[in-house]
Coordinates of N, CA, C and O in Angstrom, one line a residue:
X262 N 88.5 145.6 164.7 CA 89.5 144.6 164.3 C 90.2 145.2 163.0 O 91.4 145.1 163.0
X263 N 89.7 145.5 162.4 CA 89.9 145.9 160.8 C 91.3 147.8 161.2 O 92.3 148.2 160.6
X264 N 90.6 148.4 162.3 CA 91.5 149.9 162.6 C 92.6 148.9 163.3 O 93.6 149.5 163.7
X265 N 92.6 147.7 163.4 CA 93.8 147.8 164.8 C 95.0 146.9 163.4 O 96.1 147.3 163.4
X266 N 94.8 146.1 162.5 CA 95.1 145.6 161.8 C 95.6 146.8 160.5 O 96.3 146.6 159.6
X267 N 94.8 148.3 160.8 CA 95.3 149.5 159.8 C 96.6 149.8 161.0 O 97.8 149.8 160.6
X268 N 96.4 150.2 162.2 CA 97.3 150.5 162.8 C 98.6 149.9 162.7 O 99.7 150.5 162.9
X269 N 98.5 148.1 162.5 CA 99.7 147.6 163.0 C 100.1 147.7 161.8 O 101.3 148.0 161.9
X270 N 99.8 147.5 160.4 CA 100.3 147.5 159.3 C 101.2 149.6 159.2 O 102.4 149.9 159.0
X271 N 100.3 150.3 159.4 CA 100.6 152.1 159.8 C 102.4 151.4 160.5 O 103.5 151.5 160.0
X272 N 102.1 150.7 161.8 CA 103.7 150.7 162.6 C 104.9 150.0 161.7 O 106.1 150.2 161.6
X273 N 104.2 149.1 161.0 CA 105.2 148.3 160.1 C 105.5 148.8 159.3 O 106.7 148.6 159.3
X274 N 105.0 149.6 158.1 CA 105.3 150.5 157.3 C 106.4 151.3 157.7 O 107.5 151.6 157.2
X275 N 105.7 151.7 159.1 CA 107.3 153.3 159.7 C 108.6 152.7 160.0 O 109.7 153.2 159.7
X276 N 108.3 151.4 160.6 CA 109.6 150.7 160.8 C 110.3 150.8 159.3 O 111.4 151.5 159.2
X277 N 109.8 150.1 158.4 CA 110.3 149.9 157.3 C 110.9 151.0 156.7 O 112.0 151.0 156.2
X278 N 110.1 152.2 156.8 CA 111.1 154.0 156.4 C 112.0 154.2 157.0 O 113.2 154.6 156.7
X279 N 111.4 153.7 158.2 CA 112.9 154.3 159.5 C 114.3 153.2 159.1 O 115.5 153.3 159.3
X280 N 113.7 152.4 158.5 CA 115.1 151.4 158.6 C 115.8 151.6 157.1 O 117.0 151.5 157.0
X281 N 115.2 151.9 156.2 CA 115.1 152.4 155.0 C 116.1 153.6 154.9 O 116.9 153.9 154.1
X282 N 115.7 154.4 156.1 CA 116.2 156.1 156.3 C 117.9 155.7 157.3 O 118.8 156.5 157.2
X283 N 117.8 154.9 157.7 CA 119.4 154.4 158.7 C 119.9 153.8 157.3 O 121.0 154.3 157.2
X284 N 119.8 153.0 156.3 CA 120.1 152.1 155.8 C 120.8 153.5 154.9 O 122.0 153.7 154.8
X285 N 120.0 154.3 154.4 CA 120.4 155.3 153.4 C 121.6 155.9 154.2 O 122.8 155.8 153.9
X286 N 121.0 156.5 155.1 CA 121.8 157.3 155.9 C 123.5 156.3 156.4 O 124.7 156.7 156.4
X287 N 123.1 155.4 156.7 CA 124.9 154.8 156.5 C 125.5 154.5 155.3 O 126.8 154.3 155.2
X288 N 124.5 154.6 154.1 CA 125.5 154.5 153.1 C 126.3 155.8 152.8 O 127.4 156.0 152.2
X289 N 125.3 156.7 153.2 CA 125.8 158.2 153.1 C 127.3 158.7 154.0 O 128.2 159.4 153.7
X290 N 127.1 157.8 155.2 CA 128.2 158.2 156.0 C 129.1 157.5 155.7 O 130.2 158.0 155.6
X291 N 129.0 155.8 155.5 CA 130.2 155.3 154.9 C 130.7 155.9 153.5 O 131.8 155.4 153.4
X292 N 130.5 156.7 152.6 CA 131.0 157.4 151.6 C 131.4 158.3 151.9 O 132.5 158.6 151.5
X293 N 130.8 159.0 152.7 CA 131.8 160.6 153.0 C 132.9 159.6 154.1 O 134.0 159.8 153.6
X294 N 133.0 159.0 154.9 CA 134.0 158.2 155.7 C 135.4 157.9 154.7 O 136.6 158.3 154.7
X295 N 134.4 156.7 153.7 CA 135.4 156.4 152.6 C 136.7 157.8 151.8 O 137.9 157.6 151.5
X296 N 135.9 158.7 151.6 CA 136.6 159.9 150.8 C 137.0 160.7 151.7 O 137.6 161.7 151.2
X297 N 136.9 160.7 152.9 CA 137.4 161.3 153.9 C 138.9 160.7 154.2 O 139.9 161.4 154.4
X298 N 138.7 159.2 154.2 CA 139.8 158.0 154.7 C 141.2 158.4 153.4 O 142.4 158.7 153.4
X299 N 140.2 158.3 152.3 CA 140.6 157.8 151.0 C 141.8 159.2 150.7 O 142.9 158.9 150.3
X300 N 141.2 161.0 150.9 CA 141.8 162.0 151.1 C 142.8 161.8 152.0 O 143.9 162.0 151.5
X301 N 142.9 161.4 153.2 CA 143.5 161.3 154.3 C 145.2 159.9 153.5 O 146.3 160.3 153.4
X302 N 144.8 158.8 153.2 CA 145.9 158.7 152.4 C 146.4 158.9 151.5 O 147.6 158.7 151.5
X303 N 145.7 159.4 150.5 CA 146.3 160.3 149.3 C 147.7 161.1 149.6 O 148.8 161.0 149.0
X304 N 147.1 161.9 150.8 CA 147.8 163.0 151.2 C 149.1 162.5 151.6 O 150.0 163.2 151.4
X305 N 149.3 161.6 152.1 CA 150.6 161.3 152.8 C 150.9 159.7 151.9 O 150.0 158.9 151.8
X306 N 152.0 159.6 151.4 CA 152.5 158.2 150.5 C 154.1 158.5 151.1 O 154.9 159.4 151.1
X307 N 153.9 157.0 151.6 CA 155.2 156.5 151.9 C 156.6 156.5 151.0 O 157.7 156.9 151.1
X308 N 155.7 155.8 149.7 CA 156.6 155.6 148.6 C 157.2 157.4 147.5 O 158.3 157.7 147.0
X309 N 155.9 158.1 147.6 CA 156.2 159.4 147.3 C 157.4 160.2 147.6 O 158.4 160.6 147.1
X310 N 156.6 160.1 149.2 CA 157.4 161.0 150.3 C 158.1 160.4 151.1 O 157.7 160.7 152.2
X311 N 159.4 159.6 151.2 CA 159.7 158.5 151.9 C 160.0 158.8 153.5 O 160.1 160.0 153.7
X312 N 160.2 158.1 154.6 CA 160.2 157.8 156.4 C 161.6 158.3 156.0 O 162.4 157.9 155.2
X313 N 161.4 159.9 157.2 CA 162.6 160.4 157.5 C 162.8 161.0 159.0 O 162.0 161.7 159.6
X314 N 164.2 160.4 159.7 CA 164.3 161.5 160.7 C 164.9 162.5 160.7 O 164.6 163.4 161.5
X315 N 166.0 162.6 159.7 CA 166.7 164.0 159.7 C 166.7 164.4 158.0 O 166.5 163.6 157.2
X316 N 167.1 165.8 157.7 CA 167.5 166.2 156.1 C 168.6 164.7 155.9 O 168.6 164.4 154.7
X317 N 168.9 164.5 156.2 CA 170.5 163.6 156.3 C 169.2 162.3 154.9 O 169.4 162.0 153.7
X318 N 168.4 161.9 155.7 CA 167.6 160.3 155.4 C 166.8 160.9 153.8 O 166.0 160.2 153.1
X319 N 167.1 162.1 153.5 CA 166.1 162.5 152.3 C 167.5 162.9 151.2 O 167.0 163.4 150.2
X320 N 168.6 162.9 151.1 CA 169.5 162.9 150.2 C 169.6 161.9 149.3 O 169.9 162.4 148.2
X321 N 169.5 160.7 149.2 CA 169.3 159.8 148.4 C 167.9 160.1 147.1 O 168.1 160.1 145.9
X322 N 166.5 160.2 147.9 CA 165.4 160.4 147.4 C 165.9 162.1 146.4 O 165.5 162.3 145.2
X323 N 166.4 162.9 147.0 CA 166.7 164.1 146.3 C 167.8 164.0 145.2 O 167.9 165.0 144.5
X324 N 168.6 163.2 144.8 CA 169.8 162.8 144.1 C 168.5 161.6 142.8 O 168.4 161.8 141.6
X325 N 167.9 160.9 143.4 CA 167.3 160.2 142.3 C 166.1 161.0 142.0 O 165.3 160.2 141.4
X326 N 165.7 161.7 142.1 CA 164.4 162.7 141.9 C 164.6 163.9 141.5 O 163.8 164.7 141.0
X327 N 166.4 164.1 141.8 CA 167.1 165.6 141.2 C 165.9 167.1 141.4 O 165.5 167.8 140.5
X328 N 165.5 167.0 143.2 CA 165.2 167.9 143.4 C 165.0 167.6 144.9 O 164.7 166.6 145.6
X329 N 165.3 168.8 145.3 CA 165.8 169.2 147.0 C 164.9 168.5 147.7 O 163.8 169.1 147.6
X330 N 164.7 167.2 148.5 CA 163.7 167.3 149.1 C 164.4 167.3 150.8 O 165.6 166.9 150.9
X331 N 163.6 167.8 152.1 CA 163.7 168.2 153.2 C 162.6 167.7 154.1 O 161.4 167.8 153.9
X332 N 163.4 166.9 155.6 CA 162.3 165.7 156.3 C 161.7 166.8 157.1 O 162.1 167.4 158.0
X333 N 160.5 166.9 156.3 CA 158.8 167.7 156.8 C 158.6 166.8 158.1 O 158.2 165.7 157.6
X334 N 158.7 166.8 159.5 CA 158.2 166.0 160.3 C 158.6 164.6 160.6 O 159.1 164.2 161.7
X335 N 158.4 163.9 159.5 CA 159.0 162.3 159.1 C 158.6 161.9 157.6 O 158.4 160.8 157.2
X336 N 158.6 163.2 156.9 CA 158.7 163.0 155.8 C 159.5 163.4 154.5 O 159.1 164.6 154.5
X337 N 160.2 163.3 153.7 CA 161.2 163.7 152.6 C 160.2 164.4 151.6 O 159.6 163.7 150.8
X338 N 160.1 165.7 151.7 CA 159.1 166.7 151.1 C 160.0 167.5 150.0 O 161.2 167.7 150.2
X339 N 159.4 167.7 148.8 CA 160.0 168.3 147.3 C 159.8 170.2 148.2 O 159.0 170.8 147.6
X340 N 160.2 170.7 148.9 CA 159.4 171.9 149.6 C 160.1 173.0 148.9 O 160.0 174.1 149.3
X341 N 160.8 172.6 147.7 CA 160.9 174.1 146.7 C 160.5 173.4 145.4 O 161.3 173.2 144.5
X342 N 159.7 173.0 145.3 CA 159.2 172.3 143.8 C 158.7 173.5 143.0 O 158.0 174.4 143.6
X343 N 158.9 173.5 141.6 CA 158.5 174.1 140.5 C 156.8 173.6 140.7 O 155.9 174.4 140.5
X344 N 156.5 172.5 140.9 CA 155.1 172.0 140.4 C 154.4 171.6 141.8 O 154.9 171.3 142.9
X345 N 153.2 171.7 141.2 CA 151.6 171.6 142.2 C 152.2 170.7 142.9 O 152.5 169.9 142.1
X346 N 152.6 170.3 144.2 CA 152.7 169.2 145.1 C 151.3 168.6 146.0 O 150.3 169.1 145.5
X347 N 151.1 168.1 146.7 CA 150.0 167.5 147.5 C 149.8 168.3 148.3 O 148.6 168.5 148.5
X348 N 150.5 169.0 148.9 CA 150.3 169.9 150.2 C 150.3 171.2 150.0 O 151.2 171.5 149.2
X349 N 149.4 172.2 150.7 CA 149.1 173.4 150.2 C 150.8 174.4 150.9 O 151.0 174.1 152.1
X350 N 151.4 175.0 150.4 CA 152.5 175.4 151.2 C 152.6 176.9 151.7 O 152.4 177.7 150.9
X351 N 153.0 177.2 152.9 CA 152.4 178.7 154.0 C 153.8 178.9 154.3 O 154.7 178.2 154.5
X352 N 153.6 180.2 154.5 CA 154.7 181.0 155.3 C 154.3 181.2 156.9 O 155.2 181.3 157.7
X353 N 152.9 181.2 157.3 CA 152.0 181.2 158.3 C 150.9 180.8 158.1 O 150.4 180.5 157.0
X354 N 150.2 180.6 159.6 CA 149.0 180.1 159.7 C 147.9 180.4 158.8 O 147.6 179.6 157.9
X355 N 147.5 181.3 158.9 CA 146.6 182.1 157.8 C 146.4 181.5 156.4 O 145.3 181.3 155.8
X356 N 147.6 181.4 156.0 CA 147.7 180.7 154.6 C 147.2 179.3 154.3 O 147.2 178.8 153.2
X357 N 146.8 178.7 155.2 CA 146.1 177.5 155.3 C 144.6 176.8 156.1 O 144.2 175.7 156.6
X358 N 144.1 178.3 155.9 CA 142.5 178.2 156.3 C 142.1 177.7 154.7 O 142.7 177.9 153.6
X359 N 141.1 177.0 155.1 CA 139.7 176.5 154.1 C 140.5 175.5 153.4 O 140.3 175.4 152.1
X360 N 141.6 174.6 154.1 CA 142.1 173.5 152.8 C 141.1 172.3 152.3 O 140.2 171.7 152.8
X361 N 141.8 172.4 150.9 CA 140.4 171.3 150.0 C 140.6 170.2 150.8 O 141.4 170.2 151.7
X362 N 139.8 169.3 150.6 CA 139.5 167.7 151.1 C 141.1 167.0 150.7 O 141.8 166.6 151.7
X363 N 141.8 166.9 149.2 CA 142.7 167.2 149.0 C 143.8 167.5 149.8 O 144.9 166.8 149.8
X364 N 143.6 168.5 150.4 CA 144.8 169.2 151.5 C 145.0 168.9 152.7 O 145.8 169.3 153.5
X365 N 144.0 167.9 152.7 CA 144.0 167.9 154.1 C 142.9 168.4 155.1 O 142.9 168.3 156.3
X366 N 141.8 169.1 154.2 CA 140.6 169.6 154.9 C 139.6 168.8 155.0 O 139.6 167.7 154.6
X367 N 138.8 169.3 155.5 CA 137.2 168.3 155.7 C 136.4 168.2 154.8 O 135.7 167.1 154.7
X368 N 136.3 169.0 154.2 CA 135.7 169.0 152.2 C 134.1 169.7 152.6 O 133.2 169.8 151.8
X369 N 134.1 170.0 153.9 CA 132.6 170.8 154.0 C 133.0 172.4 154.0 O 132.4 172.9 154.9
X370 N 133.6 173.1 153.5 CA 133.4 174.7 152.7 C 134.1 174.9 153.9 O 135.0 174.2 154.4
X371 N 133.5 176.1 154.5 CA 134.1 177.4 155.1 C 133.2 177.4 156.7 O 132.6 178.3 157.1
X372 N 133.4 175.8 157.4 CA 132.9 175.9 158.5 C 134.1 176.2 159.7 O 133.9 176.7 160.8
X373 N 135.1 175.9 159.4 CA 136.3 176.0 160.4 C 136.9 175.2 160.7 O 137.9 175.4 161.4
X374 N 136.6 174.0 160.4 CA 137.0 172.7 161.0 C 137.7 172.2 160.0 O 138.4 171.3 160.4
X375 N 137.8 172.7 158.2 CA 139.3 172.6 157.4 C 140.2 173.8 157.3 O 140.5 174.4 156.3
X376 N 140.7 174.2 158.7 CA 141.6 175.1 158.5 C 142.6 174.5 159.1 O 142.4 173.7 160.0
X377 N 143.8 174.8 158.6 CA 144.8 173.7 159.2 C 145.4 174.4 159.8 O 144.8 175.4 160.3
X378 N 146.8 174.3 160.2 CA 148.2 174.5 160.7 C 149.7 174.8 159.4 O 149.7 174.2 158.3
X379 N 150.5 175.5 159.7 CA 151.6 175.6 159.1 C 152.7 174.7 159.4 O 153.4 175.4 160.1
X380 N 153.0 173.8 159.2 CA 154.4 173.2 159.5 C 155.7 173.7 159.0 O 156.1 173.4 157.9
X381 N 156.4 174.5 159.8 CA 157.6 174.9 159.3 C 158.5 174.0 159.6 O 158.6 173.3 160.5
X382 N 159.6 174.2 158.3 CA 160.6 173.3 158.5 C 161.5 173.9 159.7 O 161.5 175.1 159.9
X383 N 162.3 173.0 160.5 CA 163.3 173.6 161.4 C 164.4 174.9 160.9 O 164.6 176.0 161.5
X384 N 165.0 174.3 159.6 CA 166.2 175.1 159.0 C 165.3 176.4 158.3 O 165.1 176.5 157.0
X385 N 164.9 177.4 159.2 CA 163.9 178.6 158.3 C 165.0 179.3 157.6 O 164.7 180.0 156.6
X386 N 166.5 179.0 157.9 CA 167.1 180.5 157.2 C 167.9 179.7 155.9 O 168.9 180.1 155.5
X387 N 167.2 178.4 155.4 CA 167.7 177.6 153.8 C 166.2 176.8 153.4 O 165.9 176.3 152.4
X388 N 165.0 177.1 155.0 CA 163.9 176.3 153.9 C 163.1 177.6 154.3 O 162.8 177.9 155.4
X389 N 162.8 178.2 153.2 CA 161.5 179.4 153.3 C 160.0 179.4 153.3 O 159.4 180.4 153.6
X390 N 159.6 178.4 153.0 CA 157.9 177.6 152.9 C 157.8 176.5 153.8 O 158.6 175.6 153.8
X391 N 156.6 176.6 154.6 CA 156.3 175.7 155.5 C 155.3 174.9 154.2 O 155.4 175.2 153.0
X392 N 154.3 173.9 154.9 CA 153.2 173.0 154.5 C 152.4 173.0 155.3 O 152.7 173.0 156.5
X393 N 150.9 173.2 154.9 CA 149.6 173.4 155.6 C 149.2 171.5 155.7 O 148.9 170.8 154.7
X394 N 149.3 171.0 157.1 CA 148.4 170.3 158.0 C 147.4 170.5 158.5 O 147.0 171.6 158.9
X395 N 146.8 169.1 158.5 CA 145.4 168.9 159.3 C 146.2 169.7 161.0 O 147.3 169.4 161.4
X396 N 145.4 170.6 161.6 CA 145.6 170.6 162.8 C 146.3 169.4 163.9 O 147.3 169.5 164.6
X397 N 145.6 168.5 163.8 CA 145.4 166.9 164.6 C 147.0 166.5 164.4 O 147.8 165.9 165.2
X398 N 147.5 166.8 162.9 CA 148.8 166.4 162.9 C 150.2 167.3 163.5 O 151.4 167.0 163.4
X399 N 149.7 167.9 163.8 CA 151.1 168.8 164.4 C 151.0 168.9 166.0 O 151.7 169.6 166.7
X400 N 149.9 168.3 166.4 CA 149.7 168.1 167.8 C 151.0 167.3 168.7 O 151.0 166.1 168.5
X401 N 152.2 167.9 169.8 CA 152.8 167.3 170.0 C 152.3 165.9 170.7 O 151.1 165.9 171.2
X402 N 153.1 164.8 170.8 CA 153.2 163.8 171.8 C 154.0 162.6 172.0 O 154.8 162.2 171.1
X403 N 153.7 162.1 173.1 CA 154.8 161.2 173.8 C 154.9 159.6 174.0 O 155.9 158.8 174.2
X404 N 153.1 159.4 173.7 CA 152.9 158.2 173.4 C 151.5 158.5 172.3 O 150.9 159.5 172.0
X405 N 151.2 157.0 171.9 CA 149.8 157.0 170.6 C 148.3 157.4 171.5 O 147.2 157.6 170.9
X406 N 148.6 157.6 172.9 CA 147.4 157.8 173.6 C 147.1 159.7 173.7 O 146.4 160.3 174.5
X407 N 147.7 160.0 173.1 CA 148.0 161.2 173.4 C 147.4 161.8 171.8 O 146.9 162.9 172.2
X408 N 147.2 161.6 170.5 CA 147.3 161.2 169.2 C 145.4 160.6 169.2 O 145.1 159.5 169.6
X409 N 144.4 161.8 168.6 CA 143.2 161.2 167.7 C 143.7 160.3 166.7 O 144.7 160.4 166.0
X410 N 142.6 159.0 167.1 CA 142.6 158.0 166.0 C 142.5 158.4 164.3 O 141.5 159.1 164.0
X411 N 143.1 158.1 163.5 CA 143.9 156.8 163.6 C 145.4 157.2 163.3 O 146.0 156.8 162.3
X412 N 145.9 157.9 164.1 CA 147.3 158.9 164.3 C 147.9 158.2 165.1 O 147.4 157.7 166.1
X413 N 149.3 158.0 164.8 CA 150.2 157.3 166.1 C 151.1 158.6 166.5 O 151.2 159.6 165.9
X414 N 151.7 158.3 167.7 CA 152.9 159.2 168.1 C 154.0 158.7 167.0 O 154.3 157.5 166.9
X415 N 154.5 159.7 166.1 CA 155.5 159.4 165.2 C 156.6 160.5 165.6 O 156.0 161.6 165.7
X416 N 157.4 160.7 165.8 CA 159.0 161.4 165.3 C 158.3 162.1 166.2 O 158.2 163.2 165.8
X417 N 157.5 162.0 167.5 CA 157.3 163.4 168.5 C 155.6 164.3 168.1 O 154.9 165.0 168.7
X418 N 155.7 163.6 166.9 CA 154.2 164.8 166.4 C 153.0 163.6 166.4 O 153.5 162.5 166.2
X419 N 151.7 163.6 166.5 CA 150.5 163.1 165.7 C 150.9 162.6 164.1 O 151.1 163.5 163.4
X420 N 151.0 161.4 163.5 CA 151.0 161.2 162.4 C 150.4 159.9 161.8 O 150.1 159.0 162.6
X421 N 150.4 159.9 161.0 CA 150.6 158.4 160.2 C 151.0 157.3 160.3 O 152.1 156.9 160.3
X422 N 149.8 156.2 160.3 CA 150.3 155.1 161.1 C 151.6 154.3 159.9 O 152.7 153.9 160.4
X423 N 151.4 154.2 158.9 CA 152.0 154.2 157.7 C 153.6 154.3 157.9 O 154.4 153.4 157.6
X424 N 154.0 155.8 158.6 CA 155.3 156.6 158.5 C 155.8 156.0 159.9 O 157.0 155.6 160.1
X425 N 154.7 156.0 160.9 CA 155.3 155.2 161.8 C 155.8 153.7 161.9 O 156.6 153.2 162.6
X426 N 154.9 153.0 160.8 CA 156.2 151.8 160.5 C 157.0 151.7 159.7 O 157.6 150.7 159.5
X427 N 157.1 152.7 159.2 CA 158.2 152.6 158.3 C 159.6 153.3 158.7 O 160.6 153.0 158.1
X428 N 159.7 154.4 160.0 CA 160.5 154.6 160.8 C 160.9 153.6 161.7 O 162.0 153.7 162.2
X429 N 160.3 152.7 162.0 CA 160.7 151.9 163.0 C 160.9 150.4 162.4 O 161.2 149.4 163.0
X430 N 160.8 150.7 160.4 CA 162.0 149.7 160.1 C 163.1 150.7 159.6 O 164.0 150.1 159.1
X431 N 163.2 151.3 159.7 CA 164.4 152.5 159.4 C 165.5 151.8 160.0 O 165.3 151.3 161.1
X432 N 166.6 151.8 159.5 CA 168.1 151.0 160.5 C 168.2 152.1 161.4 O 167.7 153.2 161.3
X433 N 169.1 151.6 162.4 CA 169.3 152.8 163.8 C 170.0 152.1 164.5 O 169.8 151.0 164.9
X434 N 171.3 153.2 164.7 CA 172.8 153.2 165.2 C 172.6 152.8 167.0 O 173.2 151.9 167.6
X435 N 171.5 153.8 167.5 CA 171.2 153.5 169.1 C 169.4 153.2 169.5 O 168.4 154.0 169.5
X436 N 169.4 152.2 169.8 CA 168.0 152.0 170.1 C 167.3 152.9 171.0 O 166.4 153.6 170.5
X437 N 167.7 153.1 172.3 CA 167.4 154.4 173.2 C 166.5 155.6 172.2 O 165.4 155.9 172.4
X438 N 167.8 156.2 171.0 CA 167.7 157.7 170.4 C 166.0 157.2 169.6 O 165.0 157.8 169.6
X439 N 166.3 155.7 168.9 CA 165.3 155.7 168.3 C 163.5 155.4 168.5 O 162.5 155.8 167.9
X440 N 163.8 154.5 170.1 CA 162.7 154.8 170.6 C 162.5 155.9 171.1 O 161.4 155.8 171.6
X441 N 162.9 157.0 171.2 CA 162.6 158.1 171.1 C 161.9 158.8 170.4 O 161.2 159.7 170.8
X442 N 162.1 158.2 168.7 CA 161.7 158.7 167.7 C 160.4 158.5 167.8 O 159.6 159.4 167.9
X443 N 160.1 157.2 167.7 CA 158.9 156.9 167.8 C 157.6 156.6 168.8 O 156.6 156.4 168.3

């Protein structure tokens, strides 16, 4: 009586580690989740970087900021700036292996899974530096099913659910052109 009363107390105990060890262990994952999330909007601000579809929609933001900025995808990017910007900036791919957490990377070192993509601007022969993206965001598509969570189809690419509503309060001359955009 006394071994079977050591045993059941023995199972109760492991429960209690094991639940102890999940309990840790989600707080663990909800933190790297959170600074993962938390990196992930850092990187992209609406109000920074404002909802653009053409160079045309980033002239205003470059006249009050008195520096060139150019719509990076669907966004109004400083992409000749004198100073550190948010985004690591490439001429090619290569140039944006191992980006920090910061950049757009996974924040775990030199496993391969923060190496990004180059985003070149369209106009290469007046914009000379692209921007290093997450991979996931330069993925084309046509609808949000097409787009890893929590990415919508924006302006044609994987992006920001953020940029995606802020394009689609954007004014627009033809509805057709602009559901297209989005």
């Amino acid at each position: 009586e006394n071994c079977s009363d050591g045993s059941d107390q023995l199972v109760i105990l492991a429960a209690a580690v094991t639940m102890q060890c999940y309990t840790l262990l989600g707080v663990v994952c909800v933190w790297v989740w959170g600074a993962l999330v938390e990196a992930e909007t850092a990187k992209r601000d609406v109000s920074k970087y404002p909802a653009c579809v053409t160079d045309e929609d980033c002239l205003t933001v470059s006249e009050e900021r008195q520096e060139d900025h150019k719509c990076f995808q669907y966004m109004c990017y400083p992409w000749n700036s004198g100073e550190r910007e948010t985004f690591r900036t490439c001429k090619r791919r290569s140039d944006c292996q191992q980006l920090l957490l910061e950049e757009g990377g996974d924040g775990f070192g030199d496993d391969g899974d923060d190496d990004g993509d180059c985003y070149r601007h369209p106009d290469r022969r007046s914009v000379h530096t692209g921007i290093c993206l997450d991979r996931r965001e330069i993925v084309p598509c046509f609808d949000h099913a097409s787009c890893e969570a929590p990415l919508l189809c924006t302006n044609g690419v994987c992006g920001d659910g953020e940029y995606f509503k802020a394009l689609g309060d954007m004014e627009c001359q033809d509805d057709d052109l602009c559901q297209d955009l989005l």
